[in-house]
PDB file of N, CA and C in Angstrom:
ATOM      1  N   MET L   1       0.584  10.894   5.616  1.00 92.00           N
ATOM      2  CA  MET L   1       1.173  10.253   6.744  1.00 92.00           C
ATOM      3  C   MET L   1       1.314  11.298   7.820  1.00 92.00           C
ATOM      4  N   PHE L   2       0.882  10.962   9.042  1.00 93.00           N
ATOM      5  CA  PHE L   2       0.904  11.918  10.134  1.00 93.00           C
ATOM      6  C   PHE L   2       0.906  11.166  11.461  1.00 93.00           C
ATOM      7  N   PRO L   3       1.263  11.826  12.558  1.00 94.00           N
ATOM      8  CA  PRO L   3       1.306  11.130  13.859  1.00 94.00           C
ATOM      9  C   PRO L   3      -0.094  10.663  14.269  1.00 94.00           C
ATOM     10  N   CYS L   4      -0.236   9.390  14.600  1.00 95.00           N
ATOM     11  CA  CYS L   4      -1.527   8.893  15.069  1.00 95.00           C
ATOM     12  C   CYS L   4      -1.903   9.651  16.344  1.00 95.00           C
ATOM     13  N   GLY L   5      -3.174   9.945  16.479  1.00 94.00           N
ATOM     14  CA  GLY L   5      -3.663  10.678  17.634  1.00 94.00           C
ATOM     15  C   GLY L   5      -3.800  12.162  17.376  1.00 94.00           C
ATOM     16  N   SER L   6      -3.284  12.650  16.254  1.00 95.00           N
ATOM     17  CA  SER L   6      -3.437  14.057  15.909  1.00 95.00           C
ATOM     18  C   SER L   6      -4.416  14.187  14.741  1.00 95.00           C
ATOM     19  N   ALA L   7      -4.824  15.401  14.464  1.00 95.00           N
ATOM     20  CA  ALA L   7      -5.784  15.636  13.386  1.00 95.00           C
ATOM     21  C   ALA L   7      -5.148  15.351  12.018  1.00 95.00           C
ATOM     22  N   VAL L   8      -5.987  14.960  11.075  1.00 94.00           N
ATOM     23  CA  VAL L   8      -5.512  14.753   9.702  1.00 94.00           C
ATOM     24  C   VAL L   8      -5.029  16.086   9.177  1.00 94.00           C
ATOM     25  N   PRO L   9      -3.803  16.154   8.649  1.00 93.00           N
ATOM     26  CA  PRO L   9      -3.268  17.438   8.174  1.00 93.00           C
ATOM     27  C   PRO L   9      -4.031  17.974   6.945  1.00 93.00           C
ATOM     28  N   THR L  10      -3.937  19.271   6.722  1.00 93.00           N
ATOM     29  CA  THR L  10      -4.607  19.878   5.575  1.00 93.00           C
ATOM     30  C   THR L  10      -3.718  19.889   4.334  1.00 93.00           C
ATOM     31  N   ALA L  11      -2.427  19.598   4.502  1.00 92.00           N
ATOM     32  CA  ALA L  11      -1.492  19.530   3.358  1.00 92.00           C
ATOM     33  C   ALA L  11      -1.183  18.056   3.060  1.00 92.00           C
ATOM     34  N   SER L  12      -0.986  17.750   1.776  1.00 90.00           N
ATOM     35  CA  SER L  12      -0.735  16.356   1.381  1.00 90.00           C
ATOM     36  C   SER L  12       0.759  16.060   1.329  1.00 90.00           C
ATOM     37  N   ASN L  13       1.111  14.770   1.461  1.00 88.00           N
ATOM     38  CA  ASN L  13       2.485  14.300   1.276  1.00 88.00           C
ATOM     39  C   ASN L  13       2.699  13.844  -0.169  1.00 88.00           C
ATOM     40  N   LEU L  14       1.621  13.460  -0.843  1.00 86.00           N
ATOM     41  CA  LEU L  14       1.726  12.906  -2.189  1.00 86.00           C
ATOM     42  C   LEU L  14       0.441  13.191  -2.956  1.00 86.00           C
ATOM     43  N   ASN L  15       0.583  13.621  -4.196  1.00 87.00           N
ATOM     44  CA  ASN L  15      -0.578  13.844  -5.086  1.00 87.00           C
ATOM     45  C   ASN L  15      -0.434  12.919  -6.273  1.00 87.00           C
ATOM     46  N   PHE L  16      -1.564  12.398  -6.751  1.00 86.00           N
ATOM     47  CA  PHE L  16      -1.524  11.434  -7.855  1.00 86.00           C
ATOM     48  C   PHE L  16      -2.754  11.566  -8.705  1.00 86.00           C
ATOM     49  N   VAL L  17      -2.691  11.017  -9.900  1.00 85.00           N
ATOM     50  CA  VAL L  17      -3.823  10.890 -10.805  1.00 85.00           C
ATOM     51  C   VAL L  17      -4.130   9.410 -10.911  1.00 85.00           C
ATOM     52  N   ALA L  18      -5.384   9.045 -11.045  1.00 85.00           N
ATOM     53  CA  ALA L  18      -5.778   7.638 -11.127  1.00 85.00           C
ATOM     54  C   ALA L  18      -4.962   6.899 -12.182  1.00 85.00           C
ATOM     55  N   GLY L  19      -4.517   5.703 -11.833  1.00 87.00           N
ATOM     56  CA  GLY L  19      -3.753   4.874 -12.749  1.00 87.00           C
ATOM     57  C   GLY L  19      -2.263   5.080 -12.683  1.00 87.00           C
ATOM     58  N   GLN L  20      -1.799   6.054 -11.927  1.00 88.00           N
ATOM     59  CA  GLN L  20      -0.370   6.327 -11.819  1.00 88.00           C
ATOM     60  C   GLN L  20       0.255   5.510 -10.688  1.00 88.00           C
ATOM     61  N   THR L  21       1.532   5.160 -10.842  1.00 90.00           N
ATOM     62  CA  THR L  21       2.344   4.626  -9.753  1.00 90.00           C
ATOM     63  C   THR L  21       3.323   5.742  -9.414  1.00 90.00           C
ATOM     64  N   VAL L  22       3.244   6.238  -8.177  1.00 88.00           N
ATOM     65  CA  VAL L  22       4.041   7.405  -7.792  1.00 88.00           C
ATOM     66  C   VAL L  22       4.859   7.090  -6.550  1.00 88.00           C
ATOM     67  N   PRO L  23       6.187   7.053  -6.676  1.00 89.00           N
ATOM     68  CA  PRO L  23       7.031   6.871  -5.481  1.00 89.00           C
ATOM     69  C   PRO L  23       7.238   8.207  -4.779  1.00 89.00           C
ATOM     70  N   ASN L  24       7.510   8.141  -3.490  1.00 90.00           N
ATOM     71  CA  ASN L  24       7.743   9.363  -2.715  1.00 90.00           C
ATOM     72  C   ASN L  24       8.459   8.988  -1.424  1.00 90.00           C
ATOM     73  N   ALA L  25       9.062   9.967  -0.777  1.00 90.00           N
ATOM     74  CA  ALA L  25       9.682   9.773   0.539  1.00 90.00           C
ATOM     75  C   ALA L  25       9.100  10.813   1.476  1.00 90.00           C
ATOM     76  N   VAL L  26       8.790  10.394   2.687  1.00 91.00           N
ATOM     77  CA  VAL L  26       8.186  11.270   3.687  1.00 91.00           C
ATOM     78  C   VAL L  26       8.891  11.052   5.013  1.00 91.00           C
ATOM     79  N   ILE L  27       9.165  12.133   5.723  1.00 90.00           N
ATOM     80  CA  ILE L  27       9.626  12.043   7.114  1.00 90.00           C
ATOM     81  C   ILE L  27       8.449  12.457   7.956  1.00 90.00           C
ATOM     82  N   ALA L  28       7.980  11.588   8.843  1.00 90.00           N
ATOM     83  CA  ALA L  28       6.807  11.870   9.654  1.00 90.00           C
ATOM     84  C   ALA L  28       7.122  11.664  11.131  1.00 90.00           C
ATOM     85  N   LYS L  29       6.573  12.542  11.941  1.00 90.00           N
ATOM     86  CA  LYS L  29       6.703  12.421  13.388  1.00 90.00           C
ATOM     87  C   LYS L  29       5.852  11.257  13.866  1.00 90.00           C
ATOM     88  N   LEU L  30       6.347  10.492  14.838  1.00 91.00           N
ATOM     89  CA  LEU L  30       5.566   9.416  15.430  1.00 91.00           C
ATOM     90  C   LEU L  30       4.554   9.984  16.394  1.00 91.00           C
ATOM     91  N   GLY L  31       3.407   9.305  16.504  1.00 91.00           N
ATOM     92  CA  GLY L  31       2.418   9.694  17.492  1.00 91.00           C
ATOM     93  C   GLY L  31       2.868   9.271  18.882  1.00 91.00           C
ATOM     94  N   THR L  32       2.098   9.636  19.902  1.00 86.00           N
ATOM     95  CA  THR L  32       2.462   9.284  21.280  1.00 86.00           C
ATOM     96  C   THR L  32       2.506   7.788  21.498  1.00 86.00           C
ATOM     97  N   ASN L  33       1.831   7.029  20.646  1.00 89.00           N
ATOM     98  CA  ASN L  33       1.847   5.560  20.736  1.00 89.00           C
ATOM     99  C   ASN L  33       2.942   4.958  19.877  1.00 89.00           C
ATOM    100  N   GLY L  34       3.795   5.793  19.282  1.00 89.00           N
ATOM    101  CA  GLY L  34       4.878   5.298  18.437  1.00 89.00           C
ATOM    102  C   GLY L  34       4.450   4.898  17.052  1.00 89.00           C
ATOM    103  N   LYS L  35       3.263   5.353  16.614  1.00 93.00           N
ATOM    104  CA  LYS L  35       2.737   4.971  15.310  1.00 93.00           C
ATOM    105  C   LYS L  35       2.494   6.188  14.435  1.00 93.00           C
ATOM    106  N   VAL L  36       2.465   5.948  13.112  1.00 93.00           N
ATOM    107  CA  VAL L  36       2.009   6.953  12.166  1.00 93.00           C
ATOM    108  C   VAL L  36       0.719   6.449  11.533  1.00 93.00           C
ATOM    109  N   CYS L  37      -0.120   7.356  11.112  1.00 94.00           N
ATOM    110  CA  CYS L  37      -1.366   6.999  10.446  1.00 94.00           C
ATOM    111  C   CYS L  37      -1.344   7.490   9.012  1.00 94.00           C
ATOM    112  N   LEU L  38      -2.110   6.830   8.172  1.00 94.00           N
ATOM    113  CA  LEU L  38      -2.214   7.183   6.760  1.00 94.00           C
ATOM    114  C   LEU L  38      -3.647   7.561   6.470  1.00 94.00           C
ATOM    115  N   TYR L  39      -3.830   8.562   5.602  1.00 93.00           N
ATOM    116  CA  TYR L  39      -5.174   8.983   5.182  1.00 93.00           C
ATOM    117  C   TYR L  39      -5.156   9.178   3.677  1.00 93.00           C
ATOM    118  N   THR L  40      -6.169   8.658   3.011  1.00 90.00           N
ATOM    119  CA  THR L  40      -6.336   8.912   1.587  1.00 90.00           C
ATOM    120  C   THR L  40      -7.742   9.424   1.345  1.00 90.00           C
ATOM    121  N   SER L  41      -7.906  10.238   0.331  1.00 87.00           N
ATOM    122  CA  SER L  41      -9.239  10.772   0.002  1.00 87.00           C
ATOM    123  C   SER L  41      -9.933   9.895  -1.036  1.00 87.00           C
ATOM    124  N   ALA L  42      -9.263   8.821  -1.466  1.00 86.00           N
ATOM    125  CA  ALA L  42      -9.823   7.921  -2.489  1.00 86.00           C
ATOM    126  C   ALA L  42      -9.369   6.502  -2.183  1.00 86.00           C
ATOM    127  N   VAL L  43     -10.010   5.522  -2.811  1.00 88.00           N
ATOM    128  CA  VAL L  43      -9.593   4.136  -2.673  1.00 88.00           C
ATOM    129  C   VAL L  43      -8.160   4.040  -3.239  1.00 88.00           C
ATOM    130  N   THR L  44      -7.251   3.488  -2.463  1.00 88.00           N
ATOM    131  CA  THR L  44      -5.841   3.539  -2.834  1.00 88.00           C
ATOM    132  C   THR L  44      -5.144   2.239  -2.407  1.00 88.00           C
ATOM    133  N   HIS L  45      -4.162   1.824  -3.172  1.00 89.00           N
ATOM    134  CA  HIS L  45      -3.290   0.710  -2.794  1.00 89.00           C
ATOM    135  C   HIS L  45      -1.984   1.343  -2.331  1.00 89.00           C
ATOM    136  N   LEU L  46      -1.603   1.082  -1.074  1.00 89.00           N
ATOM    137  CA  LEU L  46      -0.398   1.701  -0.514  1.00 89.00           C
ATOM    138  C   LEU L  46       0.638   0.649  -0.178  1.00 89.00           C
ATOM    139  N   ILE L  47       1.887   0.984  -0.371  1.00 90.00           N
ATOM    140  CA  ILE L  47       3.011   0.198   0.123  1.00 90.00           C
ATOM    141  C   ILE L  47       3.863   1.167   0.919  1.00 90.00           C
ATOM    142  N   VAL L  48       4.122   0.828   2.188  1.00 91.00           N
ATOM    143  CA  VAL L  48       4.928   1.698   3.052  1.00 91.00           C
ATOM    144  C   VAL L  48       6.180   0.947   3.469  1.00 91.00           C
ATOM    145  N   ASP L  49       7.317   1.532   3.209  1.00 91.00           N
ATOM    146  CA  ASP L  49       8.603   0.999   3.658  1.00 91.00           C
ATOM    147  C   ASP L  49       9.155   1.938   4.725  1.00 91.00           C
ATOM    148  N   VAL L  50       9.514   1.388   5.869  1.00 90.00           N
ATOM    149  CA  VAL L  50      10.128   2.173   6.931  1.00 90.00           C
ATOM    150  C   VAL L  50      11.641   2.063   6.786  1.00 90.00           C
ATOM    151  N   ASN L  51      12.308   3.189   6.663  1.00 90.00           N
ATOM    152  CA  ASN L  51      13.750   3.207   6.461  1.00 90.00           C
ATOM    153  C   ASN L  51      14.543   3.497   7.725  1.00 90.00           C
ATOM    154  N   GLY L  52      13.910   4.001   8.756  1.00 88.00           N
ATOM    155  CA  GLY L  52      14.634   4.300   9.980  1.00 88.00           C
ATOM    156  C   GLY L  52      13.824   5.156  10.908  1.00 88.00           C
ATOM    157  N   VAL L  53      14.371   5.348  12.104  1.00 84.00           N
ATOM    158  CA  VAL L  53      13.717   6.160  13.123  1.00 84.00           C
ATOM    159  C   VAL L  53      14.788   7.088  13.698  1.00 84.00           C
ATOM    160  N   PHE L  54      14.438   8.361  13.884  1.00 83.00           N
ATOM    161  CA  PHE L  54      15.335   9.316  14.512  1.00 83.00           C
ATOM    162  C   PHE L  54      15.078   9.290  16.016  1.00 83.00           C
ATOM    163  N   PRO L  55      16.057   8.919  16.826  1.00 78.00           N
ATOM    164  CA  PRO L  55      15.834   8.919  18.287  1.00 78.00           C
ATOM    165  C   PRO L  55      15.715  10.365  18.797  1.00 78.00           C
ATOM    166  N   THR L  56      14.994  10.515  19.897  1.00 70.00           N
ATOM    167  CA  THR L  56      14.823  11.863  20.465  1.00 70.00           C
ATOM    168  C   THR L  56      15.845  12.129  21.515  1.00 70.00           C
TER     169      THR L  56
END
């Protein structure tokens, strides 16, 4: 998860092995359009829950 409009980061937020269900929490900066983007290196099923936004 990373700010939309920026380059895909070189560090991961979550690592997994095929067949695992892995929960995690991430704090991500919003892009200039107010969105975050997701990138996976493999076919993945994702569920994203937004818990809040920190005002600037």
